[in-house]
Coordinates of C-alpha atoms and ligand atoms in Angstrom, one line a residue:
M1 CA 11.4 9.1 13.4
V2 CA 14.9 8.6 14.3
R3 CA 15.3 5.9 16.7
L4 CA 18.3 6.1 18.9
L5 CA 19.2 2.6 18.1
T6 CA 19.5 3.5 14.3
L7 CA 21.8 6.4 15.1
L8 CA 24.0 4.2 17.3
S9 CA 24.4 1.6 15.1
L10 CA 25.0 4.0 12.5
L11 CA 27.9 5.5 14.1
A12 CA 29.1 2.2 15.3
A13 CA 29.5 1.0 11.7
G14 CA 31.3 4.3 10.8
S15 CA 28.4 5.2 8.4
C16 CA 27.6 8.8 9.5
G17 CA 26.9 9.9 5.3
R18 CA 24.7 8.0 3.1
R19 CA 26.2 6.1 0.4
Y20 CA 23.2 6.4 -1.6
G21 CA 20.0 9.0 -1.7
L22 CA 17.0 7.8 0.5
D23 CA 13.5 9.8 -0.3
K24 CA 12.3 12.1 2.0
D25 CA 10.7 9.5 4.3
G26 CA 14.0 8.1 4.5
Y27 CA 12.4 4.6 3.7
H28 CA 13.5 4.2 -0.1
R29 CA 16.4 4.6 -2.1
D30 CA 15.2 7.4 -4.9
D31 CA 18.6 6.9 -7.1
V32 CA 17.5 3.2 -8.3
G33 CA 16.2 2.5 -11.6
S34 CA 17.5 6.5 -12.9
R35 CA 20.8 5.4 -13.9
R36 CA 19.3 2.4 -16.0
S37 CA 18.1 3.4 -19.9
L38 CA 15.5 1.9 -21.8
Q39 CA 18.2 0.2 -23.5
T40 CA 19.4 -2.0 -21.0
P41 CA 19.9 -5.5 -22.1
S42 CA 17.8 -7.1 -18.7
T43 CA 14.5 -6.0 -19.7
P44 CA 13.0 -8.0 -22.8
A45 CA 12.0 -5.5 -25.5
P46 CA 8.4 -6.8 -25.9
E47 CA 7.7 -6.2 -22.0
L48 CA 8.0 -2.5 -22.5
E49 CA 4.5 -2.6 -24.2
S50 CA 1.2 -3.0 -22.1
E51 CA -0.4 -4.7 -24.5
Y52 CA 2.2 -7.6 -23.7
W53 CA 1.1 -7.6 -19.8
S54 CA -2.7 -7.2 -21.0
R55 CA -2.5 -10.0 -23.4
D56 CA -0.7 -12.5 -20.8
A57 CA -3.4 -11.6 -18.6
Q58 CA -6.1 -11.8 -20.2
S59 CA -4.6 -15.5 -22.3
E60 CA -4.0 -16.9 -18.5
L61 CA -7.0 -15.8 -17.4
G62 CA -8.9 -17.6 -20.2
E63 CA -7.2 -20.9 -18.7
R64 CA -8.0 -20.5 -15.0
A65 CA -11.9 -19.5 -16.1
W66 CA -12.2 -23.2 -16.3
Y67 CA -11.5 -23.4 -12.6
D68 CA -14.1 -20.8 -11.8
G69 CA -17.6 -22.4 -10.4
S70 CA -19.3 -19.2 -9.6
S71 CA -21.9 -17.4 -11.7
G72 CA -23.0 -14.3 -10.5
Y73 CA -20.7 -11.3 -11.1
A74 CA -18.9 -8.9 -8.4
R75 CA -20.7 -5.6 -8.6
N76 CA -18.3 -4.0 -5.5
V77 CA -14.4 -5.2 -5.5
V78 CA -12.7 -4.1 -2.5
M79 CA -8.7 -4.7 -2.9
F80 CA -6.9 -4.5 0.3
L81 CA -3.2 -4.2 0.2
G82 CA -0.8 -4.8 3.0
D83 CA 2.3 -2.5 1.9
G84 CA 5.4 -5.0 2.3
M85 CA 3.5 -7.7 3.6
S86 CA 5.2 -10.7 3.0
V87 CA 4.3 -14.5 4.0
A88 CA 6.5 -14.2 7.0
T89 CA 4.7 -11.0 8.1
L90 CA 1.9 -13.0 7.9
T91 CA 3.0 -15.6 9.8
A92 CA 4.3 -13.6 12.6
A93 CA 1.3 -11.6 12.8
R94 CA -0.8 -14.2 13.4
T95 CA 0.8 -15.9 16.0
L96 CA 1.2 -12.2 17.6
L97 CA -2.5 -11.9 17.2
G98 CA -3.2 -15.3 19.0
Q99 CA -0.8 -14.7 21.8
R100 CA -2.6 -11.4 22.7
R101 CA -5.4 -13.7 23.1
G102 CA -3.7 -15.6 25.5
Q103 CA -3.1 -18.4 22.9
T104 CA 0.1 -20.2 21.8
G105 CA -0.6 -18.3 18.8
E106 CA 0.4 -20.4 15.8
E107 CA -3.1 -21.5 15.3
S108 CA -4.5 -18.3 15.1
R109 CA -5.7 -16.7 12.1
L110 CA -5.7 -13.6 10.4
S111 CA -9.6 -12.3 9.6
F112 CA -8.7 -13.1 5.8
E113 CA -6.7 -16.6 5.9
H114 CA -10.3 -18.1 6.3
F115 CA -11.0 -16.7 2.6
P116 CA -11.7 -19.7 0.4
T117 CA -8.9 -19.1 -2.3
V118 CA -5.1 -18.1 -1.6
G119 CA -2.6 -17.7 -4.4
L120 CA 1.2 -16.5 -5.1
S121 CA 1.8 -13.7 -6.6
K122 CA 5.0 -12.8 -8.8
T123 CA 5.8 -9.1 -8.0
Y124 CA 9.3 -8.2 -9.7
C125 CA 9.6 -5.4 -11.9
L126 CA 10.4 -4.5 -15.4
D127 CA 13.9 -3.5 -14.6
A128 CA 14.3 -5.0 -11.0
Q129 CA 14.3 -7.9 -9.3
V130 CA 12.8 -6.5 -6.4
A131 CA 9.9 -4.8 -6.8
D132 CA 9.4 -1.0 -5.0
S133 CA 5.5 0.4 -4.3
A134 CA 5.5 2.5 -7.3
C135 CA 6.1 -0.3 -10.3
S136 CA 4.0 -2.9 -8.2
A137 CA 0.8 -0.4 -7.9
S138 CA 1.1 -0.1 -12.0
A139 CA 1.0 -3.9 -11.8
Y140 CA -1.7 -4.7 -9.5
L141 CA -4.0 -1.6 -10.5
C142 CA -3.0 -1.0 -14.1
G143 CA -2.6 -4.3 -15.0
A144 CA 1.0 -3.9 -16.2
K145 CA 4.7 -4.0 -15.2
A146 CA 6.5 -0.8 -15.0
N147 CA 10.4 0.4 -14.2
L148 CA 11.0 1.0 -10.4
G149 CA 9.8 4.2 -9.2
T150 CA 7.2 4.8 -12.0
I151 CA 3.4 4.9 -11.2
G152 CA 0.9 4.3 -14.1
V153 CA 2.9 4.6 -17.0
S154 CA 4.3 1.7 -19.2
G155 CA 7.7 0.5 -19.5
H156 CA 8.6 3.3 -22.0
V157 CA 8.7 5.6 -19.2
A158 CA 12.1 4.8 -17.6
R159 CA 12.2 6.6 -13.8
H160 CA 12.7 10.5 -13.6
H161 CA 11.8 10.7 -17.5
C162 CA 8.8 13.2 -17.6
T163 CA 8.5 13.7 -21.1
A164 CA 7.6 10.2 -21.3
A165 CA 5.0 10.3 -18.4
T166 CA 3.3 12.6 -19.9
D167 CA 2.6 11.3 -23.3
A168 CA -0.9 9.8 -23.4
A169 CA 0.5 7.0 -25.1
H170 CA 2.4 5.6 -22.3
Q171 CA -0.5 6.1 -19.8
L172 CA -2.2 3.3 -18.1
A173 CA -5.6 3.3 -17.0
S174 CA -6.3 1.7 -13.4
I175 CA -9.2 -0.6 -12.4
A176 CA -10.9 2.6 -10.6
S177 CA -11.0 4.0 -14.1
W178 CA -12.6 0.9 -15.5
A179 CA -15.1 0.8 -12.5
L180 CA -15.8 4.9 -13.0
D181 CA -16.3 3.9 -16.8
A182 CA -18.8 1.4 -16.3
D183 CA -20.8 3.9 -13.8
R184 CA -19.6 2.4 -10.9
D185 CA -18.1 4.5 -7.8
A186 CA -14.4 4.6 -6.8
G187 CA -12.5 5.2 -3.8
I188 CA -9.3 4.9 -1.8
V189 CA -8.1 4.7 1.8
T190 CA -4.9 4.5 3.1
T191 CA -2.6 4.9 6.1
T192 CA 0.4 6.8 4.2
R193 CA -0.1 10.1 2.3
V194 CA -3.1 9.6 -0.3
T195 CA -0.4 10.9 -2.8
H196 CA 1.9 8.1 -1.7
A197 CA 3.2 5.6 -4.0
S198 CA 0.6 2.6 -3.6
P199 CA -2.8 4.8 -3.5
A200 CA -1.4 6.6 -6.6
G201 CA -1.5 3.9 -8.6
A202 CA -4.9 4.1 -8.7
Y203 CA -5.0 7.5 -10.5
A204 CA -1.8 9.2 -11.2
H205 CA 0.7 8.8 -14.0
T206 CA 4.3 10.0 -13.2
A207 CA 7.8 9.3 -13.8
D208 CA 8.4 9.3 -10.1
R209 CA 6.6 8.4 -7.0
N210 CA 8.5 11.3 -5.0
W211 CA 6.9 14.0 -7.2
E212 CA 4.1 14.2 -4.5
S213 CA 3.8 18.1 -4.4
D214 CA 5.1 20.7 -7.0
G215 CA 8.3 21.6 -5.2
D216 CA 9.2 17.4 -6.0
V217 CA 9.0 17.7 -9.7
T218 CA 12.6 18.3 -10.6
A219 CA 13.6 21.6 -12.4
G220 CA 13.9 20.0 -16.0
C221 CA 10.1 18.3 -15.4
S222 CA 8.3 21.3 -14.7
G223 CA 7.8 22.8 -18.5
H224 CA 6.6 19.4 -19.7
A225 CA 3.2 19.8 -17.8
Q226 CA 4.0 16.7 -15.6
L227 CA 1.4 16.9 -12.7
D228 CA 2.5 16.5 -9.2
I229 CA 0.8 13.7 -7.7
A230 CA -1.6 15.8 -5.5
Q231 CA -3.1 17.8 -8.5
Q232 CA -3.5 14.6 -10.7
L233 CA -5.9 13.4 -7.8
V234 CA -7.8 16.8 -7.3
H235 CA -8.0 18.0 -11.2
A236 CA -7.6 15.2 -13.1
R237 CA -9.2 11.9 -13.9
P238 CA -10.1 9.5 -12.5
G239 CA -8.8 11.1 -8.9
K240 CA -11.4 13.9 -9.3
D241 CA -14.3 11.8 -9.6
F242 CA -13.3 9.4 -6.6
K243 CA -16.3 9.8 -4.0
V244 CA -14.1 8.7 -1.2
I245 CA -10.2 9.8 -0.4
L246 CA -9.2 9.0 3.1
G247 CA -5.8 8.9 4.5
G248 CA -2.7 11.3 5.2
G249 CA -0.9 14.0 3.5
R250 CA -2.0 17.3 4.0
R251 CA 1.2 18.7 3.1
E252 CA 1.2 17.8 -0.2
F253 CA -1.8 20.1 -0.4
L254 CA -1.0 23.0 1.2
P255 CA 1.2 26.1 0.4
N256 CA 4.3 26.3 2.5
T257 CA 3.3 29.8 3.7
M258 CA 0.6 28.1 5.7
T259 CA 0.1 25.8 8.2
D260 CA -2.6 23.0 8.7
E261 CA -5.3 22.4 11.3
E262 CA -2.5 20.9 13.7
G263 CA 0.2 23.3 13.0
S264 CA 2.4 21.6 10.1
R265 CA 3.3 23.7 7.4
G266 CA 2.4 22.9 3.9
R267 CA 5.0 21.8 1.1
R268 CA 3.5 23.6 -2.2
Y269 CA 5.8 26.1 -3.6
D270 CA 3.2 27.2 -6.2
G271 CA 0.6 29.1 -3.5
R272 CA -1.7 26.7 -4.4
N273 CA -4.4 25.0 -2.0
L274 CA -5.8 22.3 -3.3
I275 CA -7.9 21.7 -0.7
S276 CA -10.0 24.7 -1.4
E277 CA -9.5 23.8 -4.9
W278 CA -11.1 20.1 -4.3
L279 CA -13.9 22.0 -2.5
T280 CA -14.5 24.7 -5.3
E281 CA -14.7 22.0 -7.4
K282 CA -17.3 20.3 -6.2
D283 CA -19.1 23.1 -5.6
S284 CA -18.9 24.1 -9.4
R285 CA -20.3 20.8 -10.0
G286 CA -23.2 21.2 -7.9
V287 CA -22.6 18.2 -5.8
T288 CA -22.5 17.9 -1.5
H289 CA -18.9 17.5 -0.4
E290 CA -17.1 17.5 2.5
Y291 CA -13.7 18.0 4.0
V292 CA -12.7 16.6 7.4
W293 CA -8.9 16.2 9.2
N294 CA -9.7 14.0 12.4
R295 CA -11.9 11.3 13.7
Q296 CA -14.4 13.0 15.4
Q297 CA -15.7 15.0 12.5
L298 CA -15.4 11.4 10.5
M299 CA -17.7 10.1 12.8
E300 CA -20.1 12.8 12.4
V301 CA -19.9 13.1 8.9
S302 CA -20.6 9.2 8.3
E303 CA -24.2 9.9 10.1
E304 CA -25.0 11.7 7.0
L305 CA -22.3 11.4 4.2
P306 CA -21.9 13.5 1.5
E307 CA -21.4 12.5 -2.4
Y308 CA -18.1 13.3 -2.1
L309 CA -15.6 12.9 0.6
L310 CA -12.1 14.1 1.5
G311 CA -10.5 13.1 4.6
L312 CA -6.9 14.2 5.2
F313 CA -5.7 13.2 9.0
E314 CA -2.2 14.2 9.2
P315 CA 0.4 16.3 7.3
S316 CA 2.3 12.9 6.4
H317 CA 1.4 9.6 7.1
L318 CA -1.1 8.4 9.5
Q319 CA 0.7 7.4 13.1
Y320 CA 1.4 3.8 13.4
H321 CA -1.6 2.4 15.4
M322 CA 0.3 1.6 18.7
E323 CA 1.7 5.0 18.9
A324 CA -1.9 7.1 17.9
N325 CA -4.3 8.7 20.5
H326 CA -7.5 6.6 19.2
T327 CA -9.7 9.6 20.3
T328 CA -8.7 11.8 17.7
E329 CA -6.9 9.4 15.1
P330 CA -9.2 7.0 12.9
T331 CA -8.2 3.4 12.7
L332 CA -8.1 1.8 9.0
A333 CA -11.0 -0.1 10.1
E334 CA -13.2 2.9 10.7
L335 CA -11.9 4.5 7.5
T336 CA -12.7 1.4 5.6
E337 CA -16.0 1.2 7.6
V338 CA -17.1 5.1 6.2
A339 CA -15.9 4.4 2.7
I340 CA -17.9 1.1 1.9
K341 CA -20.9 3.2 3.4
S342 CA -20.3 6.0 1.4
L343 CA -19.8 4.1 -1.9
S344 CA -22.5 1.3 -1.3
R345 CA -24.9 4.2 -2.6
N346 CA -24.0 3.6 -5.9
K347 CA -26.5 0.4 -7.2
E348 CA -24.1 -0.1 -10.0
G349 CA -21.4 -0.7 -7.4
F350 CA -17.6 0.1 -6.9
F351 CA -13.9 -0.5 -6.8
L352 CA -12.6 0.7 -3.3
F353 CA -8.9 0.3 -2.8
V354 CA -7.7 0.2 0.8
E355 CA -4.0 0.1 1.9
G356 CA -2.4 -0.6 5.2
G357 CA 0.9 1.0 3.9
R358 CA 2.9 1.4 7.3
I359 CA 3.5 -2.5 7.3
D360 CA 6.4 -1.3 5.1
H361 CA 7.8 1.6 6.9
A362 CA 8.0 -0.4 10.0
H363 CA 10.0 -3.1 8.5
H364 CA 12.1 -0.7 6.8
E365 CA 13.1 0.6 10.7
N366 CA 13.7 -3.0 11.3
L367 CA 10.7 -2.6 14.0
A368 CA 9.0 -5.8 13.9
H369 CA 6.4 -5.2 16.5
L370 CA 4.8 -2.3 14.5
A371 CA 4.9 -3.9 11.8
L372 CA 3.1 -7.1 13.0
D373 CA 0.4 -4.8 14.5
E374 CA -0.4 -2.7 11.7
T375 CA -1.2 -6.0 10.0
I376 CA -3.6 -6.8 12.4
E377 CA -5.2 -3.6 12.0
L378 CA -5.3 -4.7 8.2
S379 CA -6.7 -7.8 9.2
A380 CA -9.4 -5.8 11.5
A381 CA -10.5 -3.3 8.3
V382 CA -10.9 -6.8 6.1
E383 CA -13.1 -8.2 8.6
K384 CA -14.9 -5.0 8.7
A385 CA -15.5 -5.0 5.0
R386 CA -16.6 -8.8 5.3
E387 CA -19.2 -7.8 7.5
L388 CA -20.7 -5.0 5.4
L389 CA -20.6 -6.5 2.2
S390 CA -22.3 -9.9 0.8
E391 CA -20.4 -13.1 -0.6
Q392 CA -22.9 -12.8 -3.5
D393 CA -22.1 -9.8 -5.1
S394 CA -18.6 -8.4 -3.3
L395 CA -15.4 -9.5 -4.0
I396 CA -12.5 -8.9 -1.7
V397 CA -8.8 -9.6 -2.5
V398 CA -6.3 -9.0 -0.1
T399 CA -2.5 -9.0 -1.0
A400 CA 1.1 -7.4 -0.9
D401 CA 2.8 -5.5 -3.2
H402 CA 6.3 -7.1 -1.9
A403 CA 8.1 -8.6 0.5
H404 CA 10.6 -7.8 3.0
V405 CA 13.4 -9.3 4.5
M406 CA 12.2 -10.4 7.6
S407 CA 12.4 -14.1 9.0
I408 CA 11.4 -16.3 11.1
S409 CA 13.9 -18.3 12.8
G410 CA 14.2 -21.8 14.9
Y411 CA 14.0 -23.4 17.2
T412 CA 11.7 -22.6 20.0
Q413 CA 9.2 -24.3 21.6
R414 CA 5.2 -23.9 20.4
G415 CA 4.1 -21.1 22.1
G416 CA 7.2 -19.1 22.5
D417 CA 7.1 -15.5 22.5
I418 CA 7.4 -14.7 18.5
L419 CA 8.6 -11.0 19.9
G420 CA 11.4 -12.4 22.1
P421 CA 14.4 -14.7 21.7
S422 CA 15.1 -18.0 19.9
D423 CA 14.9 -21.2 22.7
A424 CA 18.2 -21.9 21.2
L425 CA 21.6 -20.0 21.3
G426 CA 24.1 -19.2 18.4
D427 CA 27.2 -21.0 18.1
D428 CA 28.8 -18.0 20.0
G429 CA 26.5 -18.9 23.2
I430 CA 24.8 -15.7 22.7
P431 CA 20.8 -15.6 22.1
Y432 CA 19.2 -14.6 18.9
M433 CA 15.5 -13.2 18.3
T434 CA 13.2 -15.3 16.7
L435 CA 12.5 -12.3 14.0
S436 CA 15.5 -10.8 12.2
Y437 CA 16.3 -9.1 9.4
G438 CA 18.8 -9.5 6.4
N439 CA 19.5 -5.9 6.6
G440 CA 18.8 -2.7 8.1
P441 CA 19.4 -0.3 10.9
G442 CA 19.2 -3.0 13.3
Y443 CA 22.7 -4.1 12.5
R444 CA 24.6 -4.4 15.7
E445 CA 28.7 -4.1 15.5
P446 CA 30.2 -6.4 17.1
R447 CA 31.7 -5.3 20.6
G448 CA 35.2 -7.0 21.6
G449 CA 34.8 -9.4 18.5
Q450 CA 31.4 -10.7 20.4
R451 CA 28.2 -10.3 18.8
V452 CA 25.8 -8.4 21.2
D453 CA 23.3 -9.9 22.5
P454 CA 20.0 -8.5 21.5
T455 CA 18.0 -9.6 24.8
R456 CA 20.0 -7.0 26.7
Q457 CA 17.3 -4.5 25.7
D458 CA 13.4 -4.7 26.6
Y459 CA 11.9 -6.0 23.1
R460 CA 8.6 -6.2 24.4
G461 CA 7.9 -2.4 23.7
S462 CA 7.1 -0.9 19.9
E463 CA 10.3 0.6 20.0
Y464 CA 12.6 -2.5 19.6
V465 CA 14.6 -2.3 16.8
Y466 CA 15.2 -6.4 15.5
P467 CA 18.5 -7.1 14.5
A468 CA 19.9 -7.3 11.0
A469 CA 22.7 -8.8 9.6
V470 CA 23.9 -6.1 7.0
P471 CA 23.9 -2.4 8.4
L472 CA 21.6 -0.3 6.1
D473 CA 20.1 2.7 6.7
S474 CA 16.4 1.6 5.4
E475 CA 16.2 -2.0 5.6
T476 CA 15.1 -3.4 1.6
H477 CA 12.1 -4.9 0.5
G478 CA 12.2 -8.9 -0.3
G479 CA 11.9 -10.2 -4.0
D480 CA 9.9 -13.3 -2.5
D481 CA 6.4 -14.3 -4.4
V482 CA 3.4 -13.0 -1.6
A483 CA 0.2 -14.1 -1.0
V484 CA -3.4 -13.2 -2.8
F485 CA -6.4 -14.1 -1.0
A486 CA -9.9 -13.8 -2.4
W487 CA -13.6 -13.9 -1.1
G488 CA -16.4 -13.3 -3.0
P489 CA -17.4 -13.7 -6.9
H490 CA -15.0 -15.8 -8.7
H491 CA -12.6 -15.9 -5.8
A492 CA -11.1 -19.5 -7.3
L493 CA -9.6 -17.2 -10.3
F494 CA -6.9 -16.1 -7.7
S495 CA -5.5 -19.3 -7.0
G496 CA -2.1 -20.5 -8.5
L497 CA 1.1 -18.9 -9.0
Y498 CA 1.2 -15.9 -11.4
E499 CA 2.0 -12.6 -12.4
Q500 CA 1.1 -9.4 -10.3
S501 CA -0.1 -7.7 -13.2
H502 CA -2.6 -10.7 -13.5
I503 CA -4.5 -9.2 -10.4
P504 CA -6.7 -6.2 -11.8
H505 CA -7.5 -8.4 -15.1
R506 CA -9.0 -10.8 -12.8
M507 CA -10.7 -8.6 -10.6
A508 CA -12.1 -7.1 -13.8
Y509 CA -13.5 -9.9 -15.3
A510 CA -15.2 -10.5 -11.8
A511 CA -16.8 -7.5 -12.2
C512 CA -17.4 -7.3 -15.8
I513 CA -15.7 -4.1 -16.2
G514 CA -12.5 -2.4 -18.5
P515 CA -10.6 -5.3 -19.7
G516 CA -13.1 -8.0 -18.3
K517 CA -16.1 -6.7 -19.8
H518 CA -15.9 -8.4 -23.4
A519 CA -15.0 -12.0 -22.0
C520 CA -17.7 -11.8 -19.1
Q521 CA -19.9 -14.6 -19.3
H522 CA -21.6 -14.0 -16.3
S523 CA -23.8 -10.8 -17.6
P524 CA -24.5 -8.3 -14.9
H525 CA -27.6 -7.0 -14.5
S526 CA -26.6 -3.8 -16.8
T527 CA -23.5 -2.7 -19.0
T528 CA -23.0 0.8 -20.3
Ligands
NAG601 C1 -5.7 11.8 23.1 O1 -6.7 13.1 22.8 C2 -7.2 13.8 23.2 C3 -8.4 14.8 22.7 O2 -7.2 15.8 22.4 C4 -6.8 14.1 25.0 O3 -8.2 14.8 25.9 C5 -6.1 13.0 25.5 O4 -5.7 13.4 27.0 C6 -5.4 12.2 24.6 N1 -4.9 10.9 25.1 C7 -3.4 10.8 25.2 C8 -2.9 9.1 25.7 O5 -3.0 11.3 25.0
ZN602 ZN1 8.9 0.4 0.9

């Protein structure tokens, strides 16, 4: 979506042409990482091995186990990921939540801010100080740090190096795989395309996050059996065994000669309809299955759930919650509820990944109001999960993949509108907003040597683009640590400050699956 202000500020800044490549969504640079080689002296050689990160996580887990007072094990694990949900985003979102309820706001809490444990995770990637959602997904879902733009592969795979990515020796298993190997069920829920970087961390191995459908896989790579991400989800393990897949992204599954239920054209060049192929594959296994594409169908199917459920509610990402029609579009809490209902039927337990993926997109557009609202929606989804699950046998972990460069400026009185200007003025006598960004499309070119007054526009709507200090088409991620909240068995393992790649190892330990199985001292009722 191109916002008017974005265009105006770019024209004003004289930067009509992009100085760098952005991906097809216009949010992320797709050239970063690719120019660097594996020999870059900045990545210490041992870190290219996934075993390095596994040993690193397991040895610290041994130390942390001392602080762990829980005795049971986590039959179920639900991981919530707020994409780009920085600590400043949490602070501002909770304040907005309280102010919407007529309170001053600062004292309010998001649902997961009541959890007994909070820690901090370090999000840098192998070749980058500031993470993207691909390398970070490898860390928090597969337990090893990776190179920028790559998913589910070790540091031996540089961005765009498809031959290295298709080598099984470089592919990482995710915690969703570990759960399936232990006879538990697995599923993914997201507000982005189900083939987008974060959910893809649960099932894909790829040298580029942008290879979502066949046309995206660069010509030099097609001969190397590099399957596009949608194909991996439908036809490869562990994706084909996921019991629930709910999100957006129909276009990555449909041929470009076909339009979907809402009239949008597919993006595939190979003529394949992967939604039909998903249904056929389930038919061949003799399992019950259903494909749904709107909220009404989702509500109906939730009354009598099939064994396998695929829900694709938009051609691309789901709409921002504040811009969606709630008659036709499901909320993240509704999607989460259906997923948990479905997965809870397995007595062995399950792993579910739930992403509030558009917090990130709104921040990239400097649309702080939308970013905060998407965060509040994630909070509602966590609250729903907490209602449906028991603290005795279910671990809920809530975290972010990376930060953003939104900051909260002083000095406003207690209860001042978090979306509004600061009570103070700049040294130039012009107001400034409490929320602003280090960079992004919200940069305003000075007029007549004067900074533009940001309060001249209506900042109460969701479309208001918050000011940025440096002009950029798309605001950047931030490199600060992100928070990790935990509730349920072994929640105390998540306190402290640790590498993002430790997170799945700690979840697996609590659940006695994958690499956590052998060290598990809290014996589950059954192992396989
Ligand atoms: C939402 O969608 C329903 C069903 O298509 C329609 O009747 C209604 O007018 C829509 N509401 C808005 C606000 O657009
Ligand atoms: Zn992003």
